[in-house]
Every structure is written in structure tokens, then in C-alpha cells.
Amino acid sequence: MPKHKRVYGAVIVALLIVVVLVAGYLVLDLTIERPTDEQPQSVSVSKSASPGSTESQSNIKASTNVEAKEGGQDQSVSLNSADASTDDQGDGDTQLDSNTTDNNSSINNSVVGLIIAIVCLTLVAVLAICIALWLYLWRKRIEATPGGRRLIVPETWESVSDKHNKKLNDQTKEFAELATVTASSISNLVQHNLDLQKQIANVAEGYATLQNHLDTQDAEISRLKSGYDAAIFRRFLNRFIRVHTPMQEALNESSIDLHELEQIKELLEDALEECGLKLFVPRIGESYSQAHGVADHPKIIENDDPERAGTICAVLEHGYQLEENGEVIRTAKVSVYDNVNN
């Protein structure tokens, strides 16, 4: 409920209490005034005299004037009672005074009760008005605070609180689910990390084993290669030493014959064969452009025959090539027939 409606409700309640108090006051006033306004219509008092005395007679004068007007007319009744006079008034006066005292006592008790009720209701009304004004001023003071703060009214506090509690509960459930998923993901990640570390350790161990094996193989290859190269080199040197020895002996003797030269040639060919070299000789009459392993700038021989033009005429120097792959170490030098036109 809005604040102005609550204030208006408090004011209306206070006004209703005031109206009730006023109505009670009017009722009390009518109750107090009614016994004094009404007079008894007739009073007869008789007293028996003492024996031998004459009885008193009461003369009563009553006049009644009644004016009635039927069909919506005013009616007025007036009753006038004359005073009763008796000869013997002693005992009659005493009884009348006693009845009057009792009536006054009951009226006073009723008046006191009504006064107390009126005072209590008045205090309650004043208290309700003060509380309503205090709440109104308190509301104004709270709303007038700087910063534009708003106060949540009690009527909406429960719904707002329930809404916030529901949101908090939903967020708590979401956080719990997120924590569960996160914990599961972390557990899976840790397990995957452990498996990956094991795989890396296995790969590293295999790589170390392979590296050791490769190192061993490299050392073996180096050892074998060094020994093989040294053996080849020693054999190569031994061949040339054998060539050098007969040449030196022939020079010392100052006598070189054809047989010794043939021996030296055989020794050289044997040495070249040990090194994996062999002689090759281009074929005579082969086309110079298609011949393999011939040197550039051949010697030109004059030619009168057109069919022999551009062919090999003679081999001036043999060529050398490897037996393993046929690679030419030194090209052969040849002579070539010239063209007829040139």
C-alpha cells in the first residue's frame, strides 16, 4: 500500500474515534439531563393519624391540555400537576428523601463510569493521532535524506525478500553446478596431464635409448671409417712405393730398358685399380658431340671426306673414371676431323 494511503487511513481512524467520543458524550448528556427534566405526574401520600383525629384529605388540581393534530400535524402535551398538600407530612417527606438519594447515587455512578470511558477513548484517540503524525514525519525525514535513498516499505519487503532469496538460491545452485563441473574438468585435466607426462617420459626414455644407440653406431662408423680410410690410404701408398722403388733403382743404374718401363706401367695400373680408377678410351670414329668423357677444345684435323666430319680422329690422352659409379675423374683428349667446308 502506498504511504499516503496509509497516512490517510490513520487519519480516518482517528476521526472515527473522535466521532464515537462525541456520540458517547451526547448520549451521556441526555442520560444526565433526563431525570431532572421529568417530573412525576401525580404524587399521593397518605398518613394515618392517631386515633380520634380527623383524616386529611388531599386536594389535587390537575390540568391537562392536549392538542392533537392528526394527518401530519404537530402534537403537544402538557401536564401540570399541582402540589399535593397533606395535613400529615412527617413520614411522607422522609420516604421521598430516601428515594431521591438512591436515584442520585445510581446516576452519579453511571456518570463516573461514562466519564472514565470518555477519558480513555480520548487518550486512545490522541495517541493514535500522535502515532500517525509521527509515522508521517518519520517517512518524510527518511525520504528527505541526501543521496536519493529509497526505503522499502513493509508491504513489499516480503515479496522483495522472497525474490532476492530465490535469486540467491538459484545462484547458489548455479555456483554448485559450476563448482561440480569445474572440479570434474580439473580432475580430468589432472588425469590427462599425468597420462601426458607418462607418455612424455616414455618418449624421452625411447629418445635417450635411440640417442645412445646412434652414438654407439656413430662411434662404430667413425672407427670403421677411420680404419677403412687408413687401410685404403696405406694400400695406395704401398702401390706408389712399389712404383717408386723400381724407378729409383733404374735411375741409380742409369740404364732404363723397355721391360722395366712395362713393369712400371703395370705397377701404376695396379695402383690405380686399387684406388677404384680405370682407364677409358673414346672410340675412334665416334661423333665428338655424342662421346662421353672427352675434353673440350679438341685438336682439329683437316678433312676431305664429308662422312668423317665431326668424328674422333685419334685419342691423344686416356681418360680416368671411377669403377663404382662411372664418374669421370679426368677427361680424355682427342683429335676431331674438321668439316669439309671449313
XYZ file of C-alpha atoms in Angstrom:
342
model
C 0.000 0.000 0.000
C 1.369 3.484 -0.831
C 2.483 5.693 2.019
C -0.127 8.449 1.505
C -2.934 5.869 1.698
C -1.590 4.574 4.997
C -1.446 8.118 6.404
C -4.982 8.817 5.193
C -6.185 5.590 6.784
C -4.658 6.544 10.129
C -6.308 9.981 9.986
C -9.702 8.426 9.128
C -9.419 6.024 12.067
C -8.614 8.930 14.348
C -11.638 10.863 13.044
C -13.898 7.846 13.606
C -12.658 7.602 17.176
C -13.425 11.309 17.680
C -16.937 10.805 16.251
C -17.501 7.895 18.628
C -16.334 10.051 21.517
C -18.694 12.876 20.535
C -21.615 10.452 20.206
C -20.830 8.991 23.602
C -20.675 12.455 25.088
C -24.110 13.324 23.646
C -25.626 10.100 24.970
C -24.138 10.814 28.382
C -25.508 14.334 28.341
C -29.005 13.119 27.507
C -28.783 10.466 30.209
C -27.830 13.024 32.849
C -30.462 15.649 31.916
C -33.472 13.260 31.554
C -34.137 12.572 35.290
C -34.140 16.283 36.163
C -36.477 17.327 33.358
C -39.197 14.733 34.001
C -41.495 15.341 36.993
C -43.891 12.787 38.430
C -47.391 13.231 37.139
C -49.096 12.622 40.486
C -47.897 12.127 43.996
C -50.237 10.820 46.706
C -49.085 10.498 50.227
C -51.439 9.198 52.943
C -50.655 9.079 56.587
C -52.980 7.604 59.173
C -53.443 9.915 62.064
C -53.632 8.958 65.526
C -56.941 7.533 66.739
C -59.601 10.071 67.367
C -58.202 12.575 64.891
C -59.768 13.565 61.633
C -58.352 12.233 58.367
C -56.601 14.634 55.999
C -57.867 14.990 52.572
C -55.711 15.938 49.608
C -56.908 18.363 47.118
C -55.302 17.716 43.765
C -55.575 20.082 40.967
C -54.602 18.764 37.573
C -54.965 20.492 34.373
C -54.211 18.684 31.160
C -54.070 20.446 27.924
C -53.755 18.104 24.906
C -53.606 19.429 21.463
C -53.507 16.734 18.811
C -53.270 17.272 15.174
C -53.781 14.121 13.021
C -52.561 13.746 9.428
C -49.055 15.199 9.917
C -49.928 17.988 12.374
C -47.912 18.786 15.485
C -48.898 17.336 18.837
C -48.189 18.895 22.172
C -48.979 17.534 25.558
C -48.539 19.459 28.669
C -49.138 18.031 32.010
C -49.274 20.206 35.015
C -49.641 18.661 38.353
C -50.478 20.694 41.366
C -48.639 20.264 44.512
C -50.152 17.825 46.930
C -50.768 19.043 50.325
C -51.384 16.791 53.214
C -52.007 17.503 56.724
C -49.556 14.866 57.881
C -46.155 15.441 56.124
C -43.637 13.970 58.555
C -43.358 10.373 57.429
C -44.145 11.136 53.761
C -41.247 13.587 53.467
C -38.799 11.070 54.952
C -39.705 8.375 52.407
C -39.398 10.801 49.475
C -35.946 11.954 50.565
C -34.689 8.333 50.736
C -35.834 7.522 47.203
C -34.278 10.695 45.849
C -30.916 9.860 47.472
C -30.841 6.386 45.898
C -31.616 7.759 42.467
C -28.904 10.382 42.726
C -26.350 7.755 43.836
C -27.042 5.480 40.845
C -26.899 8.438 38.477
C -23.552 9.541 39.913
C -22.082 6.041 39.466
C -23.192 5.945 35.819
C -21.762 9.394 35.201
C -18.385 8.429 36.691
C -18.182 5.287 34.501
C -19.054 7.217 31.389
C -16.537 9.932 32.223
C -13.791 7.324 32.685
C -14.726 5.673 29.363
C -14.725 9.033 27.594
C -11.318 9.943 29.060
C -9.849 6.571 27.981
C -11.259 6.880 24.475
C -9.933 10.443 24.266
C -6.455 9.295 25.295
C -6.567 6.480 22.736
C -7.650 8.906 20.003
C -4.891 11.381 20.888
C -2.336 8.540 20.963
C -3.483 7.262 17.546
C -3.254 10.761 16.063
C 0.242 11.250 17.527
C 1.424 7.892 16.152
C 0.012 8.690 12.703
C 1.709 12.095 12.667
C 4.966 10.588 13.955
C 4.959 7.926 11.213
C 4.203 10.556 8.599
C 7.036 12.819 9.781
C 9.385 9.836 10.068
C 8.595 8.889 6.485
C 9.247 12.429 5.301
C 12.529 12.547 7.215
C 13.714 9.250 5.742
C 12.823 10.289 2.188
C 14.480 13.682 2.654
C 17.888 12.107 3.417
C 20.622 13.002 0.862
C 21.664 10.533 -1.795
C 18.168 9.778 -3.032
C 17.865 6.600 -0.994
C 14.518 4.865 -1.085
C 13.042 2.931 1.762
C 11.467 -0.441 1.097
C 8.009 -0.351 2.557
C 6.993 -3.246 4.821
C 4.240 -4.411 2.462
C 6.714 -5.068 -0.351
C 9.560 -6.247 1.846
C 8.348 -9.837 1.955
C 7.916 -10.136 -1.816
C 11.226 -8.390 -2.471
C 12.941 -10.572 0.112
C 11.430 -13.715 -1.410
C 12.537 -12.615 -4.849
C 16.089 -11.960 -3.651
C 16.146 -15.238 -1.750
C 15.004 -17.073 -4.859
C 17.700 -15.397 -6.918
C 20.290 -16.209 -4.280
C 19.141 -19.823 -4.186
C 19.287 -20.036 -7.984
C 22.753 -18.505 -7.998
C 23.829 -20.880 -5.241
C 22.609 -23.843 -7.300
C 24.368 -22.491 -10.390
C 27.581 -21.981 -8.414
C 27.288 -25.511 -7.031
C 26.786 -26.941 -10.519
C 29.653 -24.817 -11.840
C 31.866 -25.979 -8.985
C 30.972 -29.594 -9.752
C 31.704 -29.165 -13.454
C 34.916 -27.287 -12.678
C 36.049 -29.954 -10.240
C 35.301 -32.664 -12.802
C 37.144 -30.729 -15.508
C 40.113 -30.164 -13.219
C 40.160 -33.849 -12.297
C 40.051 -34.846 -15.962
C 42.731 -32.298 -16.777
C 44.958 -33.576 -13.983
C 44.489 -37.170 -15.150
C 45.178 -36.160 -18.744
C 48.257 -34.260 -17.588
C 49.511 -37.333 -15.724
C 48.955 -39.511 -18.782
C 50.702 -36.948 -20.948
C 53.635 -36.808 -18.543
C 53.900 -40.603 -18.671
C 53.856 -40.507 -22.463
C 56.483 -37.766 -22.487
C 58.614 -39.790 -20.076
C 58.284 -42.858 -22.303
C 59.149 -40.836 -25.398
C 62.105 -39.247 -23.612
C 63.291 -42.664 -22.481
C 62.944 -44.031 -26.008
C 64.732 -40.994 -27.416
C 67.545 -41.414 -24.898
C 67.849 -45.090 -25.829
C 67.845 -44.231 -29.527
C 70.379 -41.470 -28.966
C 72.667 -43.845 -27.117
C 72.306 -46.367 -29.910
C 73.018 -43.692 -32.512
C 76.038 -42.519 -30.573
C 77.274 -46.084 -30.424
C 76.670 -46.515 -34.158
C 78.388 -43.225 -34.930
C 81.374 -44.251 -32.868
C 81.469 -47.607 -34.624
C 81.111 -45.999 -38.022
C 83.805 -43.470 -37.203
C 86.087 -46.227 -36.022
C 85.415 -48.361 -39.079
C 85.650 -45.424 -41.427
C 88.905 -44.241 -39.977
C 90.325 -47.752 -40.192
C 88.976 -48.296 -43.711
C 90.292 -44.975 -44.997
C 93.624 -45.593 -43.350
C 93.819 -49.060 -44.905
C 92.956 -47.703 -48.357
C 95.422 -44.889 -47.959
C 98.137 -47.339 -46.853
C 97.459 -49.612 -49.808
C 97.516 -46.595 -52.134
C 100.855 -45.507 -50.699
C 102.253 -49.042 -50.916
C 101.382 -49.163 -54.634
C 103.183 -45.925 -55.362
C 106.082 -47.048 -53.161
C 106.373 -50.154 -55.322
C 106.312 -47.918 -58.430
C 108.803 -45.522 -56.924
C 111.271 -48.273 -55.930
C 111.992 -49.690 -59.462
C 112.102 -46.183 -60.919
C 114.694 -45.207 -58.307
C 116.709 -48.361 -58.993
C 116.580 -47.729 -62.740
C 117.760 -44.167 -62.261
C 120.564 -45.304 -59.975
C 121.755 -47.838 -62.538
C 121.432 -45.271 -65.353
C 120.042 -47.978 -67.545
C 116.315 -47.993 -68.424
C 115.063 -50.584 -70.838
C 111.627 -51.283 -72.249
C 110.964 -54.185 -69.949
C 111.432 -52.077 -66.833
C 109.085 -49.433 -68.226
C 106.480 -52.113 -68.825
C 106.845 -53.190 -65.231
C 106.463 -49.613 -64.004
C 103.339 -49.214 -66.158
C 101.822 -52.372 -64.744
C 102.575 -51.207 -61.205
C 100.858 -47.861 -61.890
C 97.807 -49.532 -63.403
C 97.660 -51.860 -60.413
C 97.843 -48.856 -58.045
C 95.087 -47.066 -59.946
C 92.949 -50.181 -59.841
C 93.418 -50.413 -56.073
C 92.104 -46.849 -55.828
C 88.990 -47.766 -57.842
C 90.100 -45.960 -61.021
C 90.156 -47.356 -64.507
C 91.234 -46.126 -67.902
C 88.701 -45.418 -70.628
C 89.422 -44.695 -74.276
C 86.893 -42.967 -76.554
C 86.025 -44.953 -79.671
C 87.677 -43.815 -82.904
C 85.155 -42.624 -85.491
C 82.552 -41.797 -82.800
C 80.815 -38.475 -83.056
C 82.574 -35.958 -80.880
C 79.307 -34.352 -79.784
C 77.935 -37.663 -78.513
C 81.142 -39.059 -76.961
C 81.302 -39.385 -73.153
C 84.183 -38.037 -71.077
C 86.066 -36.159 -73.826
C 87.777 -32.846 -73.138
C 86.744 -29.556 -74.655
C 88.704 -27.824 -77.403
C 89.825 -30.907 -79.275
C 92.599 -30.827 -81.828
C 91.184 -30.205 -85.312
C 92.358 -32.363 -88.191
C 91.799 -31.298 -91.813
C 89.353 -33.492 -93.639
C 88.314 -34.059 -97.237
C 85.675 -36.688 -96.505
C 82.279 -35.261 -95.512
C 81.268 -38.507 -93.737
C 84.115 -38.196 -91.210
C 83.434 -34.576 -90.397
C 82.982 -34.094 -86.607
C 84.144 -37.586 -85.658
C 87.059 -38.565 -83.422
C 90.230 -38.988 -85.351
C 92.618 -40.136 -82.569
C 92.899 -40.370 -78.749
C 95.679 -38.150 -77.505
C 95.329 -38.930 -73.750
C 93.354 -41.618 -71.973
C 90.630 -40.678 -69.536
C 90.096 -41.916 -65.954
C 86.783 -42.707 -64.242
C 85.585 -44.433 -61.058
C 84.550 -48.031 -61.398
C 81.765 -47.671 -58.818
C 79.586 -45.007 -60.461
C 81.378 -44.150 -63.692
C 82.232 -40.591 -62.616
C 84.894 -39.091 -64.854
C 87.963 -38.040 -62.896
C 89.942 -36.804 -65.915
C 88.597 -36.359 -69.429
C 90.237 -37.890 -72.447
C 91.881 -35.642 -75.017
C 91.089 -36.413 -78.647
C 91.516 -35.016 -82.175
C 88.477 -34.413 -84.407
C 88.054 -34.250 -88.191
C 87.147 -30.824 -89.450
C 84.205 -30.074 -91.729
C 84.801 -30.105 -95.456
C 83.509 -26.569 -95.944
C 85.947 -25.175 -93.384
